[in-house]
Coordinates of C-alpha atoms and ligand atoms in Angstrom, one line a residue:
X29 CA -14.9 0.6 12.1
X30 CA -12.7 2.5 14.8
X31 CA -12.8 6.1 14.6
X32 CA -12.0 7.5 11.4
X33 CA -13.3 10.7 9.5
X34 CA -16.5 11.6 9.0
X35 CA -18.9 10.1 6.9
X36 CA -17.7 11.8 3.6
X37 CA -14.0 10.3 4.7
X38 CA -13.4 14.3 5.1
X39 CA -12.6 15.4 9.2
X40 CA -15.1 16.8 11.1
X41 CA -15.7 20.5 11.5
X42 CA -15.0 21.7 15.0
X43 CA -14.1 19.9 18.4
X44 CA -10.5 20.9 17.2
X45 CA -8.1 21.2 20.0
X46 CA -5.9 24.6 19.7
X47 CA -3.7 25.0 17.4
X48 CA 0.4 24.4 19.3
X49 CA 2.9 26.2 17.3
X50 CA 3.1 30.2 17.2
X51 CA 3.9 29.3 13.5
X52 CA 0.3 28.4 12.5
X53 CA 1.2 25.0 12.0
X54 CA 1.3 21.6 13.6
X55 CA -1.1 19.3 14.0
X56 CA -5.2 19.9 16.3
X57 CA -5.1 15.8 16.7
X58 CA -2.8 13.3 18.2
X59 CA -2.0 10.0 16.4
X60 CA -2.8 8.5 19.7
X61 CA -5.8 10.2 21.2
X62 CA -7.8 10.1 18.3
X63 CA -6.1 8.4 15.1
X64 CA -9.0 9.2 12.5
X65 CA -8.7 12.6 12.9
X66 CA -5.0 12.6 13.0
X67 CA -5.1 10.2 9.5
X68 CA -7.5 13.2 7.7
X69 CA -5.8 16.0 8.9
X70 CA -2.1 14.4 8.4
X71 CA -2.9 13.8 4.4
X72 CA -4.4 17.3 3.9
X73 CA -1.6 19.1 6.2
X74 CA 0.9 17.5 4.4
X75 CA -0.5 18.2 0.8
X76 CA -0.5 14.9 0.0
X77 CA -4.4 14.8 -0.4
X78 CA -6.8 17.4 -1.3
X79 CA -10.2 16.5 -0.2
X80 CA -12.9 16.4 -3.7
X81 CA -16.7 17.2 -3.7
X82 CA -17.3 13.6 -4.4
X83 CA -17.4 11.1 -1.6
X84 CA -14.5 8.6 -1.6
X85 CA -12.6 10.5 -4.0
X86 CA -9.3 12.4 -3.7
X87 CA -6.8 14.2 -4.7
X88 CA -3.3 13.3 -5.2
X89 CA -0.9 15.8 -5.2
X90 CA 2.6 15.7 -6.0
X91 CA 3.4 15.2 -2.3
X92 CA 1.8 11.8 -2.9
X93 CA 1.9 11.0 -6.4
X94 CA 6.2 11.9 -6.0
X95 CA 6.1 8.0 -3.9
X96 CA 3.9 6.5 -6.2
X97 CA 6.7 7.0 -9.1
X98 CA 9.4 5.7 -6.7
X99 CA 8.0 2.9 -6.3
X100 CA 6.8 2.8 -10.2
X101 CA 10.6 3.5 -10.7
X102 CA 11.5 0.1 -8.4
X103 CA 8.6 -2.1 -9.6
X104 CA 8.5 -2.1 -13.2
X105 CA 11.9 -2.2 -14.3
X106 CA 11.7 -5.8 -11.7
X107 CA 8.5 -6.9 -13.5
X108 CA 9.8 -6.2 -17.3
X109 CA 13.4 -8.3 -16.2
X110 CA 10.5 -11.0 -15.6
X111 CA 9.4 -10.3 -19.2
X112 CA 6.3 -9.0 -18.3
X113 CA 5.3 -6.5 -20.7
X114 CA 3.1 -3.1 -20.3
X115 CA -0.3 -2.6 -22.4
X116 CA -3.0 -0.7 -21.4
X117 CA -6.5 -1.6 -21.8
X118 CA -9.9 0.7 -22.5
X119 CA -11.5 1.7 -19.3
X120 CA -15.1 0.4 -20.1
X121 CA -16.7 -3.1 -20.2
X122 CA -19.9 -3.7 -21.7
X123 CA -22.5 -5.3 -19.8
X124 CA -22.1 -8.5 -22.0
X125 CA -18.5 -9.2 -20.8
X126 CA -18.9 -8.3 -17.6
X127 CA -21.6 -10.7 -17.4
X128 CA -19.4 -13.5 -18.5
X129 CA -17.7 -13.5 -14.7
X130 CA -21.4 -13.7 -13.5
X131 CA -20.3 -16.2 -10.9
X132 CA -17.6 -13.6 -9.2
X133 CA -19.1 -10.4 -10.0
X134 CA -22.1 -11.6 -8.3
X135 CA -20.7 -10.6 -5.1
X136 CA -18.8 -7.2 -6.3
X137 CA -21.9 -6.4 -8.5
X138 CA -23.3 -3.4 -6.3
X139 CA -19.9 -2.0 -6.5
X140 CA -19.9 -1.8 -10.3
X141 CA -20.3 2.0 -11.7
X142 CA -22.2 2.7 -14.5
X143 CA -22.3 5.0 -17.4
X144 CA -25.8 5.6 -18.2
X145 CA -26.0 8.5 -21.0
X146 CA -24.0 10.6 -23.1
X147 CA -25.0 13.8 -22.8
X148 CA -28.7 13.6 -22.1
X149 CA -29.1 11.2 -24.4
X150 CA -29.4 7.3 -22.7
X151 CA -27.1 5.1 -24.0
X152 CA -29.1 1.9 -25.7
X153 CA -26.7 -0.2 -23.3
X154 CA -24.9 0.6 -20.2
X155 CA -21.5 0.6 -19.9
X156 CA -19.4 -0.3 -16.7
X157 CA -16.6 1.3 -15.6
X158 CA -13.5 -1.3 -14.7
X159 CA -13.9 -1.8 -11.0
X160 CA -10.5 -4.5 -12.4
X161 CA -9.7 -5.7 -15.9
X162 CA -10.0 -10.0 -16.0
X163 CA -13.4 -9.5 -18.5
X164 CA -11.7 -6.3 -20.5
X165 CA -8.8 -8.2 -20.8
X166 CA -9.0 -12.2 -21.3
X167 CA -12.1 -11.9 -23.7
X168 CA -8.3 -11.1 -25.6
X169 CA -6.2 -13.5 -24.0
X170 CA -8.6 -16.3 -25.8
X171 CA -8.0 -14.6 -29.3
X172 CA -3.8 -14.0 -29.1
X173 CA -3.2 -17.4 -27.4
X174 CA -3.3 -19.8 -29.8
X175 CA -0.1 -22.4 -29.6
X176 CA 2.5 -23.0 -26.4
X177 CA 4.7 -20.7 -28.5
X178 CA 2.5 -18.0 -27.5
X179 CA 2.8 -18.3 -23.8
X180 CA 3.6 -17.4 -21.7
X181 CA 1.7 -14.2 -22.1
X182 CA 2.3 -11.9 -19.3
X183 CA 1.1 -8.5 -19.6
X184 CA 0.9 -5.6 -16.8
X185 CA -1.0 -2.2 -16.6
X186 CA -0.8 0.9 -14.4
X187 CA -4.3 2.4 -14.5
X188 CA -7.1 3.7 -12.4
X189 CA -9.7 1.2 -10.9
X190 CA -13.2 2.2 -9.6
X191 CA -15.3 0.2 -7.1
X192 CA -18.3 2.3 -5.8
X193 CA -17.6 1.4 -2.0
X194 CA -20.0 2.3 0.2
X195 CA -18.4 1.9 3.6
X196 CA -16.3 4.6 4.9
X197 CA -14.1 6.0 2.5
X198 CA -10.5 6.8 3.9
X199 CA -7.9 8.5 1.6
X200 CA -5.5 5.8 -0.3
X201 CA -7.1 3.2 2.3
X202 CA -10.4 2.6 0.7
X203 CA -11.1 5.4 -2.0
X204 CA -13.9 4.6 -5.0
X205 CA -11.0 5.5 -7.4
X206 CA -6.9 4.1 -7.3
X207 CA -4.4 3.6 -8.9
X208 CA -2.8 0.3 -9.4
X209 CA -0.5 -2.1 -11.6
X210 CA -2.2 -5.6 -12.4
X211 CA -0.3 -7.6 -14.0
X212 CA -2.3 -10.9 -15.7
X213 CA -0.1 -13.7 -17.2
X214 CA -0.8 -17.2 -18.5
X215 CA 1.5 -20.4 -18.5
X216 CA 1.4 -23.7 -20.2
X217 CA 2.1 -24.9 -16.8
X218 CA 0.8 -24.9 -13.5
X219 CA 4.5 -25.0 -12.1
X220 CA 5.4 -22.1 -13.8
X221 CA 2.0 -20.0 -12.9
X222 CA 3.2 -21.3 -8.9
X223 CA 6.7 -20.1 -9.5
X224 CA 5.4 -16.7 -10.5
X225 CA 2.9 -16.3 -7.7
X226 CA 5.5 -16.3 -5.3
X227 CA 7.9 -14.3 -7.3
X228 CA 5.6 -11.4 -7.4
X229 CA 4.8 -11.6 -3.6
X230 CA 8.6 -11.3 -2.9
X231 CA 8.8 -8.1 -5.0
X232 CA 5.3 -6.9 -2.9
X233 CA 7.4 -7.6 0.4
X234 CA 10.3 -5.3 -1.0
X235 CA 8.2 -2.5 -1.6
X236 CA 6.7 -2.7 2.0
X237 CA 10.4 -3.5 3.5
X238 CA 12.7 -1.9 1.7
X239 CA 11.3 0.9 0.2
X240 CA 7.9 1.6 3.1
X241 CA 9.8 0.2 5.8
X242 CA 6.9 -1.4 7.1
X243 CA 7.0 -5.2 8.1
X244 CA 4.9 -7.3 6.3
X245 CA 3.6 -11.1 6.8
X246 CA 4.1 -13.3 3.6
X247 CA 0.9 -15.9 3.4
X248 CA -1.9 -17.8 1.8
X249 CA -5.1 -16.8 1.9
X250 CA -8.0 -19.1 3.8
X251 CA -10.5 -20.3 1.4
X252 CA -13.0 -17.9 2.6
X253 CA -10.6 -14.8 1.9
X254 CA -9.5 -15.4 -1.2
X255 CA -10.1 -14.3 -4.7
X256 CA -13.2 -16.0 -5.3
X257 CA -12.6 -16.7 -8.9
X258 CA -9.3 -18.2 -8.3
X259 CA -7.3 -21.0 -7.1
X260 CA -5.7 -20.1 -4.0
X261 CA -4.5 -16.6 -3.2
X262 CA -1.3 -15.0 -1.5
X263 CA -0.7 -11.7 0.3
X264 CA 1.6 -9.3 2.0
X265 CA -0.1 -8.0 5.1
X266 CA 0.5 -4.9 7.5
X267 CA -0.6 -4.0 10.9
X268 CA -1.9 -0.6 11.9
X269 CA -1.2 -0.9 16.1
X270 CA -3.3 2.4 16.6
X271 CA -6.2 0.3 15.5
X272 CA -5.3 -2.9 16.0
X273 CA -5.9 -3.8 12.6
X274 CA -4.6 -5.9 9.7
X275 CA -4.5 -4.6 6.1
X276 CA -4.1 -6.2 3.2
X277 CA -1.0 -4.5 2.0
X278 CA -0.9 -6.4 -2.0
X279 CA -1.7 -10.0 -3.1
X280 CA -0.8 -12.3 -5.8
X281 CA -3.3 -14.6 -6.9
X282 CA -2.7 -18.0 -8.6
X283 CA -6.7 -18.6 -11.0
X284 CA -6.1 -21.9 -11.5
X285 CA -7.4 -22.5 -14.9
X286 CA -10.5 -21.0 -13.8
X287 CA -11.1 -18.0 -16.0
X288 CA -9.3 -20.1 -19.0
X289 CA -12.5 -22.4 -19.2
X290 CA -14.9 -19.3 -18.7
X291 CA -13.3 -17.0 -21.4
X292 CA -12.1 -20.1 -23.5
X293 CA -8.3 -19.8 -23.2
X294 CA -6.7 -22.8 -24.8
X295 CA -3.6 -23.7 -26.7
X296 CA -2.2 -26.2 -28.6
X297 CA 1.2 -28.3 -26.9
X298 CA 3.6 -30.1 -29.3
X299 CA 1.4 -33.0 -30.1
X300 CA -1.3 -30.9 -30.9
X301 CA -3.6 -31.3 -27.5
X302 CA -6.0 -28.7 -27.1
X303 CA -5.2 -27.3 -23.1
X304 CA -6.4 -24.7 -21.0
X305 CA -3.7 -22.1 -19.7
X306 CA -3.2 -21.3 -16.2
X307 CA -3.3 -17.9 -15.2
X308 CA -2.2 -15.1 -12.2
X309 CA -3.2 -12.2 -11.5
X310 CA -1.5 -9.3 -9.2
X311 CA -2.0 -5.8 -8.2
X312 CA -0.3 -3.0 -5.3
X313 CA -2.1 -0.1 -5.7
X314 CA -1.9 3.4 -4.3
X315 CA -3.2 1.8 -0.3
X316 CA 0.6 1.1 0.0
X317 CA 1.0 5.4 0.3
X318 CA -2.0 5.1 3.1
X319 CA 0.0 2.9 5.6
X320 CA 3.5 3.9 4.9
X321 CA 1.5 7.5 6.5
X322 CA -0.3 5.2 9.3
X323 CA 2.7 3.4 9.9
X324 CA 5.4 5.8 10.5
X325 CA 3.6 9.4 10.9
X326 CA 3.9 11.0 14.3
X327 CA 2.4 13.9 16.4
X328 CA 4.2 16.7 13.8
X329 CA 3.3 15.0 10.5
X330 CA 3.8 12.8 8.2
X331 CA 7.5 10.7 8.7
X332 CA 9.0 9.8 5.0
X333 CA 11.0 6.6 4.5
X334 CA 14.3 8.1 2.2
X335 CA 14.1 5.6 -0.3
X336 CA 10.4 6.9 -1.3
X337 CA 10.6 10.7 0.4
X338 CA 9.7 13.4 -2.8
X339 CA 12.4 15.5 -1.3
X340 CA 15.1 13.3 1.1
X341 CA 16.8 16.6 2.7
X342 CA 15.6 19.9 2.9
X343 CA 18.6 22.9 2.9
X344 CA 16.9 25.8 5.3
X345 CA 19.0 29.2 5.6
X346 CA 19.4 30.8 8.9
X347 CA 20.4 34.0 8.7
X348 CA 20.9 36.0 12.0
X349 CA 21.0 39.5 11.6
X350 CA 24.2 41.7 10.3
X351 CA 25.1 37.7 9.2
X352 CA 26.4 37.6 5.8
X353 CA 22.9 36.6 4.2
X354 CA 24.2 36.6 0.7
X355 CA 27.5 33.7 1.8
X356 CA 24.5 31.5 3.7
X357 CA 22.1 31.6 0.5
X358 CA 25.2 31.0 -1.8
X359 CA 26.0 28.0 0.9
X360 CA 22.3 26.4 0.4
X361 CA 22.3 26.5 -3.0
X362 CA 26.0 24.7 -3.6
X363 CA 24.7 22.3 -0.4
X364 CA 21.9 21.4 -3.0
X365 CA 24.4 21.1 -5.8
X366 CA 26.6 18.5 -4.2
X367 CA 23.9 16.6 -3.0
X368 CA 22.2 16.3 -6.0
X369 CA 25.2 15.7 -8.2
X370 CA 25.5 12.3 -5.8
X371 CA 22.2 11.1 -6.8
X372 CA 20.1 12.6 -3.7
X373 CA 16.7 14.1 -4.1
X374 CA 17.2 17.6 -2.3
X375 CA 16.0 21.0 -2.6
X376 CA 16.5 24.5 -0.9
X377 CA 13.4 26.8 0.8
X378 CA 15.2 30.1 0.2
X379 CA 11.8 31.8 0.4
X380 CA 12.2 35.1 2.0
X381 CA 8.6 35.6 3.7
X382 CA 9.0 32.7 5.7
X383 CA 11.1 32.2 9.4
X384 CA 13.2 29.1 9.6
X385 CA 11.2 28.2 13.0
X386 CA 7.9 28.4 10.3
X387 CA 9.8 26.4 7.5
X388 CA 10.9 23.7 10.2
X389 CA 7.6 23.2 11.3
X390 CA 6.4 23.0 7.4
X391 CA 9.1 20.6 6.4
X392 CA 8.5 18.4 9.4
X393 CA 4.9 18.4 8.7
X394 CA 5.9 17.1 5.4
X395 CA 7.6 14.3 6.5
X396 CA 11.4 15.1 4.9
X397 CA 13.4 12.8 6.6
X398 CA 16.5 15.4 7.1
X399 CA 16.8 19.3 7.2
X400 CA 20.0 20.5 6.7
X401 CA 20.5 24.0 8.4
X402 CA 23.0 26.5 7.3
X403 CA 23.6 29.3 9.7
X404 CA 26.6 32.1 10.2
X405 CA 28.4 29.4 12.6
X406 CA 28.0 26.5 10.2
X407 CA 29.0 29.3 7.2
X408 CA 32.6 30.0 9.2
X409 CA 33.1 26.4 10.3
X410 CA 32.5 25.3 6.7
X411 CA 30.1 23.1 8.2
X412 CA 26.2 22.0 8.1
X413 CA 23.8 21.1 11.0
X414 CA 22.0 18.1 10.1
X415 CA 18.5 17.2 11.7
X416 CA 16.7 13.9 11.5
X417 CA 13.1 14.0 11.3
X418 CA 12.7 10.5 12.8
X419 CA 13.9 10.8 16.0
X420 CA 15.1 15.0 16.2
X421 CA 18.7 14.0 16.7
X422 CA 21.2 16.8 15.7
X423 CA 24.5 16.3 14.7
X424 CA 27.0 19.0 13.0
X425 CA 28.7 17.4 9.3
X426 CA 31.6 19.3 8.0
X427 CA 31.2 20.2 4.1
X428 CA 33.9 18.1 3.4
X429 CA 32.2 14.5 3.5
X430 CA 28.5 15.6 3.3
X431 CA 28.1 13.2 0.7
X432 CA 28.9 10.4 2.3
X433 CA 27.3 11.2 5.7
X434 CA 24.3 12.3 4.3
X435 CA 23.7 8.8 2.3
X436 CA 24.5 6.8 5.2
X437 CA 22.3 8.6 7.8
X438 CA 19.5 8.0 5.2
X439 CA 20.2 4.9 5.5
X440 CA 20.6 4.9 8.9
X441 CA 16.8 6.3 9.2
X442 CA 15.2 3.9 6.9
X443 CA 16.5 0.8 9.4
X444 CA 15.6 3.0 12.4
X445 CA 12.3 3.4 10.8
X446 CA 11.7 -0.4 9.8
X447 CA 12.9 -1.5 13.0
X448 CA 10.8 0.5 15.4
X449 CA 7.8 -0.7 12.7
X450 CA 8.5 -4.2 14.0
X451 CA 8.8 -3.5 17.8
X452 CA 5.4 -1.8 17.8
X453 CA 4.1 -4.6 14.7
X454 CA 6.0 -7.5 17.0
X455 CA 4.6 -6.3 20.3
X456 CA 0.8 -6.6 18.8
X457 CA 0.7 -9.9 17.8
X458 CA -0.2 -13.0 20.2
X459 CA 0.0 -16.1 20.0
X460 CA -3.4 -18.1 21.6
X461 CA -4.4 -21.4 21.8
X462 CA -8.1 -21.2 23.3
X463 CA -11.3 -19.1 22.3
X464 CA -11.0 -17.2 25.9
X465 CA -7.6 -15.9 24.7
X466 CA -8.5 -15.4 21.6
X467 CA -11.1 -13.3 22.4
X468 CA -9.1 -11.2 25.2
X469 CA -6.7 -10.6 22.7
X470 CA -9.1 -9.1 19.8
X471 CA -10.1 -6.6 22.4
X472 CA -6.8 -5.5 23.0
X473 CA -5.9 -5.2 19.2
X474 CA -3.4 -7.6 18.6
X475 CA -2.9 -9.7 15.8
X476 CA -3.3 -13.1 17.0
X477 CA -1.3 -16.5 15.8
X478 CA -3.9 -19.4 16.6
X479 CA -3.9 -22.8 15.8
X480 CA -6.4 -23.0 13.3
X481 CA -8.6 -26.8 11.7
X482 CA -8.8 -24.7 8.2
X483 CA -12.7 -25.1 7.8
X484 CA -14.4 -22.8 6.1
X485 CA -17.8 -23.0 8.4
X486 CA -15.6 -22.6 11.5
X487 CA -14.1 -19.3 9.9
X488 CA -17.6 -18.3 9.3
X489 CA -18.3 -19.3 12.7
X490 CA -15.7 -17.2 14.3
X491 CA -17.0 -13.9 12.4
X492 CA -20.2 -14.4 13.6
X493 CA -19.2 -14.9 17.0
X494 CA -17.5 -11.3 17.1
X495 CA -19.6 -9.6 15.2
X496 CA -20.3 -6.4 16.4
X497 CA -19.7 -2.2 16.3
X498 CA -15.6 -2.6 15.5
X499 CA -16.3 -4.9 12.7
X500 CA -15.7 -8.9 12.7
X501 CA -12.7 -10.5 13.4
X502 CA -11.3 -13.0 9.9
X503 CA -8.4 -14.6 9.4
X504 CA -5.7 -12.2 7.6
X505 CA -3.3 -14.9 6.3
X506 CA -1.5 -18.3 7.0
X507 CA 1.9 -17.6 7.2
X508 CA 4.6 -19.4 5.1
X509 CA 6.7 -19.0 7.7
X510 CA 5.2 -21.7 10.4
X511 CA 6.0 -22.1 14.0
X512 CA 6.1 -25.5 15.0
X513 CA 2.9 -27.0 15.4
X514 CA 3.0 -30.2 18.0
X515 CA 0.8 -33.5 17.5
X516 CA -2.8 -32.9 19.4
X517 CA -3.1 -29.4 19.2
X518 CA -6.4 -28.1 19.1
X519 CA -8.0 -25.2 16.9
X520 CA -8.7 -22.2 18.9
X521 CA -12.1 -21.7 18.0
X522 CA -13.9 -25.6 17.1
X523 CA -11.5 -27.5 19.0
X524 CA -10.7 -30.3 16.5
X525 CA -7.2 -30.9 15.5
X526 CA -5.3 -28.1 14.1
X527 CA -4.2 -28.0 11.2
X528 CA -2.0 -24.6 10.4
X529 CA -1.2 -21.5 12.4
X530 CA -3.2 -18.6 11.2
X531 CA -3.1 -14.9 11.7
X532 CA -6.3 -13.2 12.6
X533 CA -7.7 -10.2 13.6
X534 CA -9.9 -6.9 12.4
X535 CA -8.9 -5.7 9.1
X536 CA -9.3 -2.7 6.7
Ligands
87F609 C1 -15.2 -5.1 -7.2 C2 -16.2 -5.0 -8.3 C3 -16.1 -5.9 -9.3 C4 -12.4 -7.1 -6.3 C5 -14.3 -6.1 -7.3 O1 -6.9 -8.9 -6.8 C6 -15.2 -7.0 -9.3 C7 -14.2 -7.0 -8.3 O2 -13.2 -8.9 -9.1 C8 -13.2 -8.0 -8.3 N1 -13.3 -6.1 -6.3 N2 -12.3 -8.0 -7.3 C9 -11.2 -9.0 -7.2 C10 -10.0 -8.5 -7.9 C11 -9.1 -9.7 -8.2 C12 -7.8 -9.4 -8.9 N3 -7.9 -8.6 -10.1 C13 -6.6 -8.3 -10.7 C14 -6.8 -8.8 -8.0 C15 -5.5 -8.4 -8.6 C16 -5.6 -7.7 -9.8

């Protein structure tokens, strides 16, 4: 894995360059001299993570859990209009059931958690903790679905998930606990189950564009990446240049009728045939926060797209002396009034035992994409300074349409965001056609397009051929979206015919 924190996932004690800013803030690391570093110390800095005394877990505080409900507040009103409905299911499965998915589990089985005793009593049988709900939940499915007017059933839950990881532990990247939605439907039809699949995935893609402002890469998984339990599986996937790696950013699987035969869930159609359902199953979870914050953070913080940004403007007085202190605190607060009353998330630090330079710094560290300064000047010229947090640029707004500006340089910054996203996504990935170039290009962290023959034992092939201290190189995705592939073109790594283009690369 490239350089990271330390073992616990928490930064390492000393080496720390000195601290920049008379202020007492800033950042010791540099997102591109040593990224790890810069990742543990951006999520505590910025109080969106408090570091735990158990390995792997983390707190969320309401710097972090404040984008988690925006994108709750986007994502489940789309999901009910799909007549999905919310339940919420116990957060123990007893060994029995879990057993039931032997086949899958086998592989996940080490990262299962256990509850052993109550008190200091044993229990008579262990119980597991949900490392995901498909055995909690279908076991159900089997009893409620009993005729095609009972489907489809699509049910959704937000919840915590727990998978005892054991390899490097990052905060919202790979954490033993997180939060996710999965959402678990059947269909009467495989048509319908396909429909949905892809339905899902676009919503997945608007959360990452439109809300993250991160590009992502719509695809299918290969066979050997995929939900093993399942038919096929699709996914929205990120790139983090710093690392040169791909991360699976959601995915939206399509079981086939898989589990339906395992947990016996049949129906009856209109002349009475006993079928099997077909299922899907989907889940974003709270990795989303972890590479909006690799994505767009910089050297002073963390860098909040608007549309998910806690607090979108920050109103900071700046009272010179023998200024009229009272008019510029009267100023903020009506600043925060008519910027609220238009919908806008915005608040006012009026503390009086911090500097503006200090509360600048603070706010920046933060990530609020603009502070709004109000100074004598600005008071007299019935005017505001604005500052972006993006790219610094200042520009003075008279009170008069603040509203108006203010929403459309948000805007403004969540393009500017997106866009420079994609130039620095764009100019990673590389297209090869031979093994040679392939492998120049995994050294220099791109994302590489290659023409691929789509057999498993050649996939398994190419991750043994780069094994090694950075981790194996897999395929992320295929992409929907295919570049023309012309007759006699050979796969990149076995040399027989191609079949797709694939993505590939190192991964989280
Ligand atoms: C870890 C321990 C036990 C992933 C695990 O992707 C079981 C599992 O089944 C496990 N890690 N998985 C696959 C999860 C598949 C699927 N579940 C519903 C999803 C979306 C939401």
């Amino acid at each position: 894995m490239a350089s990271k924190g330390g073992t616990n996932g928490k930064p390492k004690p000393g080496k720390k360059k000195e601290v920049k800013k008379e202020t007492g803030l800033g950042l010791t690391y540099k997102k591109d001299e040593n990224f790890g570093e810069w990742y543990s110390e951006v999520v505590v800095s910025s109080e969106m993570i408090e570091y735990y005394d158990i390995s792997g877990c983390y707190i969320l505080r309401p710097w972090s859990i404040a984008i988690w409900e925006n994108l709750h507040a986007f994502f489940d009103p789309e999901i009910k209009r799909m007549n999905v409905k919310n339940a919420y299911f116990p957060l123990f499965v007893s060994d029995s059931v879990l057993q039931k998915e032997k086949d899958h589990i086998e592989g996940f089985a080490p990262e299962v958690a256990w509850v052993t005793k109550s008190g200091k009593t044993e229990l008579e049988v262990p119980i597991a903790v949900r490392p995901t709900s498909e055995t909690v939940m279908y076991p159900y499915y089997s009893k409620w679905i009993r005729g095609h007017r009972d489907l489809p059933l699509r049910l959704n839950q937000w919840c915590n998930v727990v998978r005892w990881e054991f390899s490097n532990p990052t905060p919202f990247i790979r954490s033993r606990e997180f939060l996710w939605q999965e959402g678990h439907t059947a269909f009467a039809t495989k048509d319908e189950a396909d429909q949905e699949v892809l339905e899902i995935l676009e919503l997945y893609r608007r959360i990452y564009e439109e809300y993250l402002a991160i590009p992502v890469i719509k695809g299918k998984k290969s066979e050997l990446e995929k939900f093993a339990g399942g038919l096929y599986t699709t996914s929205v996937e990120a790139f983090i240049p710093n690392t040169g790696r791909g991360i699976q950013g959601a995915t939206s699987h399509c079981l086939g009728q898989n589990f339906a035969k395992m947990f016996q869930i049949t129906f009856e159609n209109e002349s009475r045939e006993k079928l099997m359902v077909w299922q899907n199953s989907w889940a974003y979870s709270t990795r989303t926060i972890g590479v909006m914050v690799m994505v767009h953070g910089d050297d002073k913080g963390l860098v909040l797209p608007p549309k998910v940004a806690a607090v979108q403007a920050i109103v900071i007085p700046v009272p010179y002396k023998d200024a009229d202190t009272q008019g510029i605190f009267n100023a903020c607060s009506s600043t925060v009034s008519l910027l609220s009353a238009a919908g806008l998330r915005v608040e006012a630090d009026l503390r009086d035992n911090y500097s503006p330079g200090w509360k600048y710094s603070h706010w920046e560290m933060k990530g609020v994409p603009l502070r709004i300064e109000i100074g004598p000047k600005d008071l007299a010229n019935k005017q505001v300074r604005v500052v972006r947090r993006d790219d610094g640029s200042k520009q003075d707004i008279a009170m008069d349409n603040l509203v108006e500006q203010v929403k459309k340089i948000l805007e403004n910054i969540h393009e500017s965001l997106f866009n420079k996203a994609k130039e620095k996504r764009d100019d990673c990935i590389q297209k090869v056609h031979t093994w040679d170039e392939f492998a120049v290009a995994l050294n220099d962290k791109k994302m590489i397009l290659a023409p691929w023959c789509d057999e498993e034992e050649v996939e398994k092939d190419v991750k043994a051929r780069t094994k090694g201290e950075m981790g194996a190189a897999k395929s992320l995705c295929t992409p929907f979206d295919q570049p023309e592939l012309p007759e006699g073109t050979l796969c990149f790594a076995s040399g027989k015919p191609a079949k797709k283009w694939t993505y590939w690369g190192r991964s989280y």
